[in-house]
Coordinates of C-alpha atoms in Angstrom, one line a residue:
Chain A
M1 CA -19.1 -13.9 20.1
I2 CA -17.6 -14.8 16.8
I3 CA -15.9 -11.5 16.6
V4 CA -13.9 -12.1 19.8
F5 CA -12.9 -15.6 18.6
I6 CA -11.8 -14.2 15.2
T7 CA -9.8 -11.3 16.8
V8 CA -8.0 -13.5 19.3
V9 CA -7.1 -16.2 16.8
F10 CA -6.0 -13.7 14.1
F11 CA -3.8 -11.7 16.5
A12 CA -2.3 -14.8 18.1
L13 CA -1.3 -16.1 14.7
A14 CA -0.1 -12.8 13.3
L15 CA 1.9 -11.8 16.4
V16 CA 3.9 -15.0 16.4
G17 CA 5.0 -14.1 12.9
L18 CA 2.8 -16.1 10.6
P19 CA 2.5 -14.0 7.4
L20 CA -0.8 -12.0 7.4
L21 CA -2.1 -13.8 4.3
Y22 CA -1.9 -17.2 6.0
A23 CA -3.1 -15.9 9.4
L24 CA -6.2 -14.6 7.7
L25 CA -6.9 -17.8 5.8
L26 CA -6.3 -19.9 8.8
T27 CA -8.5 -17.7 11.0
T28 CA -11.3 -18.1 8.4
F29 CA -10.9 -21.9 8.3
A30 CA -10.7 -22.1 12.1
T31 CA -13.9 -20.0 12.4
L32 CA -15.8 -22.4 10.1
W33 CA -14.6 -25.4 12.0
W34 CA -15.0 -24.1 15.6
Y35 CA -18.6 -22.9 14.9
G36 CA -19.5 -25.8 12.7
L37 CA -20.5 -23.5 9.9
S38 CA -21.3 -25.5 6.7
H39 CA -19.9 -23.2 4.0
P40 CA -17.8 -25.4 1.7
L41 CA -14.1 -24.4 1.4
E42 CA -14.6 -23.9 -2.3
T43 CA -17.0 -21.0 -1.7
I44 CA -14.5 -19.4 0.7
L45 CA -11.7 -19.8 -1.9
L46 CA -13.9 -18.4 -4.7
T47 CA -14.4 -15.2 -2.5
F48 CA -10.6 -15.2 -2.1
I49 CA -10.1 -15.2 -5.9
G50 CA -13.0 -12.8 -6.3
G51 CA -11.3 -10.4 -3.8
V52 CA -8.2 -9.9 -6.0
E53 CA -10.1 -9.8 -9.3
P54 CA -12.0 -6.5 -9.5
F55 CA -10.9 -4.1 -12.3
V56 CA -10.6 -1.1 -10.0
L57 CA -7.8 -2.8 -8.1
I58 CA -5.7 -2.8 -11.2
A59 CA -5.0 0.8 -10.2
V60 CA -2.9 -0.4 -7.2
P61 CA 0.0 -2.1 -9.2
L62 CA -0.2 0.6 -11.9
F63 CA 0.1 3.5 -9.4
I64 CA 3.1 1.7 -7.8
V65 CA 4.8 1.3 -11.3
G66 CA 4.1 5.0 -12.1
G67 CA 5.5 6.2 -8.7
E68 CA 8.6 4.0 -9.1
L69 CA 9.2 5.3 -12.6
I70 CA 9.1 8.9 -11.6
S71 CA 10.9 8.6 -8.3
R72 CA 13.7 6.2 -9.4
G73 CA 15.7 9.0 -11.1
G74 CA 16.4 12.5 -10.2
V75 CA 12.8 13.8 -9.7
G76 CA 13.3 14.0 -5.9
K77 CA 16.4 16.2 -6.4
R78 CA 14.6 18.6 -8.8
I79 CA 11.6 18.9 -6.5
V80 CA 13.9 19.7 -3.6
A81 CA 15.7 22.3 -5.7
F82 CA 12.4 24.0 -6.6
A83 CA 11.2 23.9 -3.0
H84 CA 14.5 25.4 -1.9
T85 CA 14.2 28.5 -4.0
L86 CA 10.7 29.1 -2.5
F87 CA 11.4 28.5 1.2
G88 CA 15.1 28.2 1.8
F89 CA 15.2 31.8 3.3
L90 CA 13.1 31.0 6.3
P91 CA 14.5 30.1 9.7
G92 CA 14.6 26.3 9.8
G93 CA 14.4 26.7 6.0
L94 CA 15.9 23.3 5.2
G95 CA 13.3 21.6 7.3
V96 CA 10.5 23.6 5.7
V97 CA 11.9 22.7 2.3
T98 CA 11.8 19.0 3.3
V99 CA 8.2 19.3 4.2
F100 CA 7.2 21.2 1.1
A101 CA 9.1 18.7 -1.1
C102 CA 7.3 15.8 0.5
L103 CA 3.9 17.5 -0.2
L104 CA 4.8 18.0 -3.8
F105 CA 6.2 14.4 -4.0
G106 CA 2.9 13.2 -2.5
G107 CA 1.2 14.4 -5.6
V108 CA 3.4 12.2 -7.7
S109 CA 3.5 9.0 -5.6
G110 CA 1.1 7.3 -3.4
S111 CA 3.6 5.5 -1.2
A112 CA 4.9 6.8 2.1
I113 CA 8.1 4.8 2.0
A114 CA 9.0 6.0 -1.5
G115 CA 8.4 9.6 -0.3
S116 CA 10.7 9.3 2.7
A117 CA 13.4 7.6 0.7
A118 CA 13.3 10.0 -2.3
I119 CA 13.2 13.2 -0.3
G120 CA 15.1 12.0 2.7
S121 CA 18.1 10.8 0.7
V122 CA 18.6 14.4 -0.5
M123 CA 17.5 16.4 2.5
I124 CA 18.8 14.4 5.5
P125 CA 22.5 14.8 4.6
A126 CA 21.9 18.5 3.7
M127 CA 20.2 19.1 7.1
I128 CA 22.9 17.3 9.1
K129 CA 25.6 19.3 7.3
R130 CA 23.8 22.5 8.2
G131 CA 23.9 21.5 11.9
Y132 CA 20.5 19.9 12.4
S133 CA 20.7 16.9 14.8
P134 CA 20.4 13.6 13.0
G135 CA 17.5 12.7 15.3
F136 CA 15.5 15.7 14.2
A137 CA 16.3 15.3 10.5
A138 CA 15.2 11.6 10.6
A139 CA 12.1 12.3 12.6
L140 CA 11.1 15.1 10.2
V141 CA 11.5 12.9 7.1
A142 CA 9.7 10.0 8.8
V143 CA 6.7 12.2 9.5
A144 CA 6.7 14.2 6.3
G145 CA 7.1 11.2 4.1
T146 CA 3.7 9.9 5.2
L147 CA 2.1 13.0 3.6
A148 CA 2.4 10.9 0.4
V149 CA -0.5 8.7 1.5
I150 CA -2.7 11.6 2.5
I151 CA -2.1 13.8 -0.5
P152 CA -3.7 12.2 -3.6
P153 CA -3.0 9.9 -5.4
S154 CA -2.9 7.6 -2.4
I155 CA -2.8 3.8 -2.5
P156 CA -4.5 3.4 1.0
L157 CA -7.3 5.8 0.0
L158 CA -7.8 3.9 -3.3
V159 CA -8.0 0.6 -1.4
F160 CA -10.4 2.1 1.2
G161 CA -12.6 3.2 -1.7
F162 CA -12.7 -0.3 -3.0
V163 CA -13.5 -2.1 0.3
S164 CA -16.0 0.5 1.5
G165 CA -17.7 1.5 -1.8
A166 CA -16.9 5.2 -1.2
S167 CA -16.0 7.2 -4.3
V168 CA -12.2 7.3 -5.0
R169 CA -12.6 10.6 -6.7
D170 CA -14.1 12.1 -3.5
L171 CA -11.5 10.4 -1.3
F172 CA -8.7 11.9 -3.4
L173 CA -10.3 15.4 -3.0
A174 CA -10.7 14.9 0.8
G175 CA -7.0 14.3 1.2
I176 CA -5.8 17.7 -0.1
V177 CA -6.7 20.1 2.8
P178 CA -5.6 17.7 5.6
G179 CA -2.4 17.0 3.8
I180 CA -1.6 20.7 3.6
L181 CA -2.6 21.2 7.2
F182 CA -0.2 18.5 8.4
G183 CA 2.4 20.1 6.2
I184 CA 1.9 23.6 7.7
G185 CA 2.0 22.2 11.2
L186 CA 5.3 20.5 10.5
M187 CA 6.7 23.7 8.9
V188 CA 5.9 25.6 12.1
V189 CA 7.9 22.9 14.1
C190 CA 10.8 23.5 11.7
V191 CA 10.8 27.3 12.0
R192 CA 10.8 27.0 15.8
Y193 CA 13.6 24.5 15.7
G194 CA 15.7 26.7 13.4
L195 CA 15.2 29.7 15.7
A196 CA 15.7 27.8 19.0
T197 CA 18.8 25.9 18.1
G198 CA 20.3 28.6 15.9
C199 CA 21.6 26.0 13.4
D200 CA 19.6 27.4 10.5
R201 CA 18.6 31.0 10.7
G202 CA 17.7 31.1 7.1
G203 CA 19.4 32.7 4.1
E204 CA 18.8 35.0 1.3
R205 CA 15.6 34.9 -0.8
A206 CA 16.0 33.4 -4.2
S207 CA 15.5 35.8 -7.1
P208 CA 12.4 35.3 -9.3
R209 CA 14.8 34.1 -12.1
E210 CA 16.2 31.4 -9.9
V211 CA 12.7 30.3 -8.9
W212 CA 11.7 30.2 -12.5
I213 CA 14.7 28.1 -13.5
A214 CA 14.1 25.6 -10.7
F215 CA 10.4 25.5 -11.6
K216 CA 11.1 24.7 -15.2
A217 CA 13.4 21.8 -14.3
A218 CA 10.8 20.3 -12.0
F219 CA 7.8 21.2 -14.2
P220 CA 7.3 17.8 -16.0
A221 CA 7.2 16.0 -12.7
L222 CA 4.9 18.6 -11.2
L223 CA 2.6 18.3 -14.2
M224 CA 1.9 14.6 -13.5
P225 CA -0.4 15.1 -10.5
V226 CA -2.2 17.9 -12.5
I227 CA -2.9 15.5 -15.3
I228 CA -3.8 12.5 -13.2
L229 CA -5.9 14.2 -10.5
G230 CA -7.5 16.7 -13.0
G231 CA -8.4 13.8 -15.2
I232 CA -10.1 11.9 -12.3
W233 CA -11.9 15.0 -10.8
F234 CA -13.2 16.2 -14.1
G235 CA -14.4 12.8 -15.2
V236 CA -12.0 12.4 -18.1
F237 CA -11.0 9.0 -16.9
T238 CA -11.5 6.6 -14.0
P239 CA -8.9 6.1 -11.2
T240 CA -7.8 2.8 -12.9
E241 CA -7.4 4.5 -16.2
A242 CA -5.6 7.4 -14.5
A243 CA -3.1 4.9 -13.1
A244 CA -2.3 3.6 -16.6
V245 CA -1.9 7.2 -17.8
A246 CA 0.5 7.8 -14.9
V247 CA 2.6 4.8 -16.0
V248 CA 2.8 6.0 -19.6
Y249 CA 3.5 9.6 -18.5
G250 CA 6.2 8.5 -16.0
L251 CA 7.7 6.3 -18.7
V252 CA 8.0 9.1 -21.2
I253 CA 9.3 11.7 -18.7
S254 CA 11.9 9.5 -17.0
M255 CA 13.1 7.7 -20.2
F256 CA 13.0 10.3 -22.8
Y257 CA 12.9 13.7 -21.1
Y258 CA 15.0 13.4 -17.9
R259 CA 16.8 10.2 -19.3
D260 CA 17.1 8.8 -15.7
I261 CA 16.0 5.3 -16.6
G262 CA 17.0 3.0 -19.5
W263 CA 15.2 0.0 -21.1
R264 CA 17.4 -2.4 -19.1
E265 CA 16.0 -1.3 -15.8
L266 CA 12.4 -1.7 -16.8
P267 CA 11.9 -5.5 -16.2
A268 CA 13.1 -5.3 -12.6
L269 CA 11.0 -2.2 -12.0
V270 CA 7.8 -3.8 -13.4
L271 CA 8.5 -7.0 -11.5
K272 CA 9.2 -5.2 -8.2
A273 CA 6.0 -3.1 -8.5
F274 CA 3.8 -6.1 -9.4
V275 CA 5.3 -8.3 -6.6
T276 CA 4.9 -5.5 -4.1
S277 CA 1.3 -5.1 -5.2
A278 CA 0.6 -8.9 -5.3
V279 CA 1.7 -9.1 -1.6
V280 CA -0.9 -6.6 -0.8
M281 CA -3.6 -8.0 -3.2
V282 CA -3.4 -11.6 -1.7
V283 CA -4.0 -10.1 1.7
I284 CA -6.9 -8.1 0.3
G285 CA -8.3 -11.4 -1.2
A286 CA -7.8 -13.3 2.1
T287 CA -9.5 -10.5 4.0
A288 CA -12.4 -10.6 1.5
A289 CA -12.8 -14.3 2.4
L290 CA -12.8 -13.6 6.1
A291 CA -15.1 -10.6 5.7
W292 CA -17.5 -12.8 3.7
V293 CA -17.8 -15.2 6.7
I294 CA -18.1 -12.3 9.1
T295 CA -20.9 -10.7 7.0
V296 CA -22.8 -13.9 6.4
E297 CA -22.8 -14.5 10.1
Q298 CA -24.1 -10.9 10.6
V299 CA -21.2 -9.9 12.8
P300 CA -21.1 -6.2 11.6
M301 CA -24.7 -5.8 12.6
Q302 CA -24.0 -7.2 16.1
V303 CA -21.0 -5.0 16.6
T304 CA -22.9 -1.9 15.4
Q305 CA -25.7 -2.8 17.9
W306 CA -23.2 -3.1 20.8
V307 CA -21.4 0.1 20.1
K308 CA -24.7 1.9 19.6
E309 CA -25.7 0.6 23.1
V310 CA -22.6 2.0 24.6
T311 CA -22.9 5.4 23.1
D312 CA -25.2 7.4 20.9
S313 CA -22.8 10.2 20.3
R314 CA -21.2 10.6 16.9
W315 CA -18.4 12.5 18.8
M316 CA -17.6 9.4 20.9
F317 CA -17.7 7.1 17.8
L318 CA -15.1 9.3 16.0
L319 CA -12.9 9.3 19.1
L320 CA -13.2 5.5 19.3
A321 CA -12.3 5.1 15.6
N322 CA -9.2 7.3 16.1
V323 CA -8.0 5.4 19.1
V324 CA -8.5 2.0 17.5
M325 CA -6.8 3.0 14.3
L326 CA -3.9 4.7 16.1
L327 CA -3.3 1.5 18.1
L328 CA -3.7 -0.8 15.2
G329 CA -1.4 1.3 13.1
V330 CA 1.5 0.8 15.6
F331 CA 1.4 -2.9 14.8
I332 CA 0.1 -3.4 11.3
E333 CA 0.9 -1.7 8.0
P334 CA -1.8 0.7 6.7
L335 CA -3.2 -1.5 3.9
P336 CA -4.0 -4.7 5.8
A337 CA -5.2 -2.6 8.7
L338 CA -7.7 -0.8 6.5
I339 CA -8.9 -3.9 4.8
L340 CA -9.3 -5.7 8.1
T341 CA -11.3 -3.1 9.9
A342 CA -13.3 -1.5 7.1
P343 CA -16.1 -4.2 7.2
L344 CA -16.7 -3.3 10.8
F345 CA -16.2 0.5 10.6
V346 CA -18.3 1.1 7.5
P347 CA -21.7 0.0 8.9
L348 CA -20.8 1.8 12.2
A349 CA -20.1 5.0 10.3
T350 CA -23.3 4.7 8.4
A351 CA -25.2 4.2 11.7
Y352 CA -23.6 7.3 13.2
G353 CA -24.2 9.4 10.1
V354 CA -20.5 9.8 9.3
D355 CA -19.7 10.2 5.6
L356 CA -17.6 7.2 4.4
V357 CA -15.2 9.6 2.6
H358 CA -14.6 11.3 6.0
L359 CA -14.1 8.0 7.7
G360 CA -11.7 6.7 5.1
L361 CA -9.6 9.9 5.4
I362 CA -9.5 9.7 9.2
M363 CA -8.5 6.0 9.1
T364 CA -5.8 6.7 6.6
C365 CA -4.3 9.6 8.6
N366 CA -4.3 7.5 11.8
L367 CA -2.6 4.6 10.1
A368 CA -0.1 7.0 8.5
I369 CA 0.9 8.0 12.0
G370 CA 1.6 4.3 12.8
L371 CA 4.2 4.4 10.1
Y372 CA 6.5 6.5 12.2
T373 CA 5.4 5.6 15.8
P374 CA 8.3 4.0 17.6
P375 CA 9.5 1.3 18.1
V376 CA 8.7 0.1 14.6
G377 CA 7.4 1.6 11.4
G378 CA 8.1 1.8 7.7
T379 CA 9.1 5.4 7.3
L380 CA 10.7 5.5 10.8
F381 CA 13.2 2.8 9.7
V382 CA 13.9 4.4 6.3
A383 CA 14.6 7.8 7.8
A384 CA 16.6 6.6 10.8
K385 CA 18.8 4.5 8.5
L386 CA 19.4 7.5 6.1
A387 CA 20.4 9.7 9.1
Q388 CA 22.2 6.9 10.9
A389 CA 20.4 7.9 14.0
G390 CA 19.3 5.6 16.9
I391 CA 15.5 5.1 17.3
A392 CA 15.7 6.6 20.8
K393 CA 17.1 9.9 19.5
V394 CA 14.6 10.0 16.7
S395 CA 11.7 9.3 19.2
Y396 CA 12.7 12.2 21.3
A397 CA 12.8 14.6 18.3
L398 CA 9.4 13.2 17.3
I399 CA 7.6 14.5 20.4
P400 CA 6.8 18.1 19.1
M401 CA 5.8 16.6 15.7
F402 CA 3.4 14.2 17.4
L403 CA 1.7 17.0 19.2
V404 CA 1.2 19.0 16.1
T405 CA 0.0 15.9 14.2
L406 CA -2.6 15.1 17.0
V407 CA -3.9 18.7 16.9
V408 CA -4.4 18.5 13.1
L409 CA -5.9 15.0 13.5
L410 CA -8.5 16.2 16.0
A411 CA -9.2 19.2 13.7
I412 CA -9.9 17.1 10.7
T413 CA -11.9 14.6 12.7
Y414 CA -14.3 17.1 14.3
I415 CA -14.3 20.0 11.9
T416 CA -16.0 18.1 9.1
A417 CA -15.7 20.9 6.6
L418 CA -11.9 20.7 6.6
P419 CA -11.6 17.4 4.8
M420 CA -15.0 17.5 3.2
G421 CA -15.2 21.1 2.0
L422 CA -13.7 20.4 -1.4
V423 CA -15.8 17.2 -1.8
W424 CA -19.0 19.1 -1.2
L425 CA -17.9 21.8 -3.6
M426 CA -17.2 19.2 -6.4
R427 CA -20.1 16.8 -5.8
Chain B
M1 CA 19.6 -12.1 -18.6
R2 CA 19.7 -12.6 -14.8
R3 CA 21.0 -9.1 -14.3
L4 CA 17.7 -7.7 -15.5
L5 CA 15.9 -9.0 -12.5
P6 CA 16.3 -8.3 -8.8
P7 CA 18.2 -10.9 -6.8
A8 CA 16.6 -13.8 -4.9
P9 CA 18.0 -15.9 -2.1
P10 CA 20.6 -18.6 -3.2
E11 CA 18.9 -21.8 -4.3
P12 CA 19.4 -24.9 -6.4
A13 CA 19.4 -24.4 -10.2
P14 CA 15.9 -26.0 -10.9
L15 CA 14.3 -23.7 -8.3
R16 CA 16.1 -20.7 -9.8
L17 CA 14.9 -21.6 -13.2
L18 CA 11.3 -21.9 -12.0
G19 CA 11.6 -18.6 -10.2
E20 CA 12.9 -16.8 -13.2
L21 CA 10.1 -18.3 -15.3
V22 CA 7.6 -16.9 -12.8
D23 CA 9.4 -13.5 -12.8
W24 CA 9.3 -13.1 -16.5
A25 CA 5.7 -14.2 -16.7
I26 CA 4.9 -11.5 -14.2
V27 CA 6.8 -8.9 -16.2
A28 CA 5.1 -9.9 -19.4
L29 CA 1.6 -9.9 -17.9
G30 CA 2.2 -6.6 -16.1
A31 CA 3.4 -4.9 -19.3
A32 CA 0.3 -6.3 -21.1
L33 CA -1.9 -4.9 -18.4
V34 CA -0.4 -1.4 -18.7
V35 CA -0.8 -1.5 -22.5
I36 CA -4.4 -2.8 -22.4
V37 CA -5.7 -0.3 -19.9
F38 CA -3.8 2.6 -21.6
V39 CA -5.0 1.7 -25.1
N40 CA -8.5 1.6 -23.7
V41 CA -8.2 5.1 -22.3
V42 CA -7.2 6.4 -25.8
M43 CA -10.0 4.4 -27.5
H44 CA -12.4 5.7 -24.8
Q45 CA -11.6 9.3 -25.8
L46 CA -12.4 8.3 -29.4
D47 CA -15.7 6.7 -28.2
L48 CA -14.4 3.3 -29.3
D49 CA -14.4 1.2 -26.1
I50 CA -12.8 -2.2 -26.4
A51 CA -15.4 -4.7 -25.0
W52 CA -13.0 -7.2 -23.6
T53 CA -10.7 -4.8 -21.6
T54 CA -12.4 -5.4 -18.3
E55 CA -12.6 -9.2 -18.5
F56 CA -9.1 -9.6 -19.9
G57 CA -7.7 -7.0 -17.4
E58 CA -9.3 -9.0 -14.5
F59 CA -8.0 -12.3 -15.9
V60 CA -4.4 -10.9 -16.1
M61 CA -4.8 -9.3 -12.6
V62 CA -5.7 -12.7 -11.0
W63 CA -2.7 -14.4 -12.7
T64 CA -0.2 -11.6 -11.8
T65 CA -1.5 -11.6 -8.2
F66 CA -1.1 -15.3 -7.6
L67 CA 2.2 -15.6 -9.5
G68 CA 3.4 -12.5 -7.7
G69 CA 2.4 -14.2 -4.4
A70 CA 4.6 -17.1 -5.4
A71 CA 7.5 -14.8 -6.4
A72 CA 7.1 -13.1 -3.0
A73 CA 7.2 -16.5 -1.2
R74 CA 10.5 -17.2 -3.1
R75 CA 11.9 -13.9 -1.7
R76 CA 10.4 -14.4 1.7
G77 CA 8.6 -11.1 1.2
H78 CA 5.1 -11.7 2.5
M79 CA 3.8 -9.2 5.0
A80 CA 4.3 -10.4 8.6
I81 CA 4.7 -9.0 12.1
T82 CA 8.3 -10.1 12.6
E83 CA 9.2 -8.5 15.9
L84 CA 8.7 -11.5 18.2
R85 CA 10.0 -14.0 15.6
D86 CA 13.3 -11.9 15.3
H87 CA 13.8 -11.3 19.0
L88 CA 13.7 -14.9 20.2
K89 CA 17.0 -16.6 21.0
R90 CA 18.4 -18.8 18.3
G91 CA 17.0 -22.2 19.4
A92 CA 13.5 -21.1 20.2
G93 CA 13.5 -18.7 17.2
R94 CA 14.4 -21.5 14.8
A95 CA 11.7 -23.8 16.3
L96 CA 9.1 -21.1 15.9
R97 CA 10.2 -20.3 12.4
L98 CA 10.0 -24.0 11.5
A99 CA 6.5 -24.2 13.0
I100 CA 5.5 -21.1 11.0
E101 CA 6.8 -22.5 7.7
L102 CA 5.1 -25.9 8.2
T103 CA 1.8 -24.2 9.0
V104 CA 2.2 -22.1 5.8
A105 CA 2.9 -25.3 3.8
A106 CA -0.2 -26.9 5.2
V107 CA -2.4 -23.9 4.2
L108 CA -0.8 -23.8 0.7
A109 CA -1.5 -27.6 0.3
L110 CA -5.2 -26.9 1.1
L111 CA -5.2 -24.0 -1.4
V112 CA -3.8 -26.4 -4.1
W113 CA -6.2 -29.2 -3.3
Y114 CA -9.4 -27.1 -3.1
G115 CA -8.2 -24.7 -5.9
A116 CA -7.9 -27.7 -8.2
S117 CA -11.4 -28.7 -7.2
I118 CA -12.7 -25.3 -8.1
V119 CA -11.0 -25.5 -11.5
Q120 CA -12.5 -28.9 -12.2
A121 CA -16.0 -27.6 -11.4
S122 CA -15.7 -24.5 -13.7
W123 CA -14.9 -25.8 -17.1
G124 CA -18.5 -25.3 -18.1
N125 CA -18.7 -21.6 -17.0
I126 CA -17.7 -19.4 -19.8
L127 CA -16.5 -15.7 -19.6
T128 CA -19.1 -13.6 -21.4
V129 CA -17.0 -11.6 -23.7
L130 CA -13.8 -13.5 -24.0
D131 CA -15.6 -16.9 -24.4
W132 CA -13.0 -18.6 -22.3
P133 CA -13.8 -21.2 -19.6
M134 CA -13.6 -19.7 -16.1
A135 CA -11.4 -22.6 -15.2
W136 CA -8.4 -20.8 -16.9
Q137 CA -8.8 -17.9 -14.6
Y138 CA -9.3 -20.0 -11.4
L139 CA -6.3 -22.1 -12.4
A140 CA -4.1 -19.2 -11.1
L141 CA -4.9 -20.1 -7.5
P142 CA -3.7 -23.7 -7.4
V143 CA -0.8 -23.0 -9.7
G144 CA 0.4 -20.0 -7.7
A145 CA -0.1 -21.8 -4.4
A146 CA 1.8 -24.9 -5.8
I147 CA 4.8 -22.8 -6.8
A148 CA 4.8 -21.0 -3.5
L149 CA 4.6 -24.4 -1.7
V150 CA 7.8 -25.4 -3.6
Y151 CA 9.7 -22.4 -2.1
V152 CA 8.2 -22.8 1.4
L153 CA 9.4 -26.4 1.4
R154 CA 12.8 -25.2 0.3
D155 CA 12.8 -23.1 3.5
V156 CA 11.6 -26.0 5.6
V157 CA 14.5 -28.1 4.3
L158 CA 16.9 -25.2 4.9
L159 CA 15.8 -24.7 8.5
A160 CA 15.8 -28.5 9.2
R161 CA 19.4 -28.5 8.1
G162 CA 20.3 -25.8 10.5
G163 CA 20.4 -22.9 8.0
D164 CA 19.0 -19.4 8.5
L165 CA 16.3 -17.6 6.5
V166 CA 17.2 -14.1 5.4
E167 CA 14.5 -11.9 3.9
A168 CA 15.2 -10.3 0.6
P169 CA 15.0 -6.5 1.3
E170 CA 11.8 -5.4 -0.3
D171 CA 9.8 -2.3 0.7
V172 CA 6.1 -2.6 0.8
S173 CA 3.6 0.1 1.4

């Protein structure tokens, strides 16, 4: 029953507000002491250090730096302008533009909060001015911003690849179709909203010339995902190397081409990105220490056996994975949630014949939903603040978007070919 | 020089100096990491891999992570579930916060103590390519934990004197 002990102790410590890093370490120490396990603390701390050391994880801070560089300046605005020339004419057009801009932005950045902030700061005022309710505008940006962690490059998918051993290249491929499906679902909600409320009946189509001008202005930013993802998929470089390329490309574009960022801003930007990533990395390391104890004590094997006894159906297992991740995502940020549960879910997925790439994608999509599920959540707060809307109003506007999201979630869970089609094609 | 870095909570001058030293070390190591990995991509295309990239990259990664952890402790930026903590009434909330910070201090003290023991035991283990003792790499843990401990104790003193802890606004995802 070690797993029950660990779960209870960890949640008790985390819920009273002990930072996750220390809650994890203390849970590890408490487990050793309570069960009289004789692993020396030095061994545990060596796994802690070993957990932050791997070369592949260097991609995490580097992708954060790259995303910061490209999103700090006017890239969000240029992407929005381009999306507007394409979709501005539709009913609910500004909403559709918001969703499409978030999809494009997701190809540049792997962070949901950055996505909501960059697109939301431009689109939320524009939508409110047009007559959209602040609640709807905030809800839409809170949901659409999370497309950034589903569309590659994605920091949660990268970290899942590390903890599970699944190929990051495949995970990045698997995110594309689900990301687009979530986007289309949201666009339908927007069109319906535009027609039903009459606030945005659409406008005139942009001329091909206007589309071309907007495209040219956004082109260097749009080229970034092509270089990074193309490079990874065609084996030119590893994800870690791609992250370094993203930093250098972002630096060149935003300092010398767009001239949005100057030398003086670089130290703060680098520091912020590395501290942000360190906060995540120490939790990864501490989880590695706890996971080591769990594995040495053969807990994943026991859990797999129990779940196998309850049900033999792959269908039920996938449902269970969805429910657990949805609930967990309401309380915990995606990255720690992924790292905590991966050691348990990975052997289960293998036992039920679920591809680890598929599992990682489902887990990430569920945890992304947690980012905007009331009462608390990263993108929910960013968007509500930008719209100056109360959480209750935003929650009400979220209902149709939740329904659409759940439909897409079920589809990508049970129609394996949706996320995995591209992976099979490129394997 | 201070304007180049993001702000931290108000603190006595020696603590600020230590904090800025840590900040600049992170900036330097982070920049080095970008340069090393990128140069290796270029060399890789020319079929000239640099042998020590992986070892040196991991070395720098361990140091930026533990120093970054200390910088986050200074800004009270470590990930936590803050809902209960923030919704308690002043007296109870303050007592809880003090208990949390004291627990954190105890864990950090353990990390410093056992981290130092790991360092002492690993002077003889040598990194294969770089030819450096592993102790240099492992040193990051006790050093980072010791610096973090300084800032946690700052918060303990602040709370004990009746002050409030305010998080530096940092977005993490």
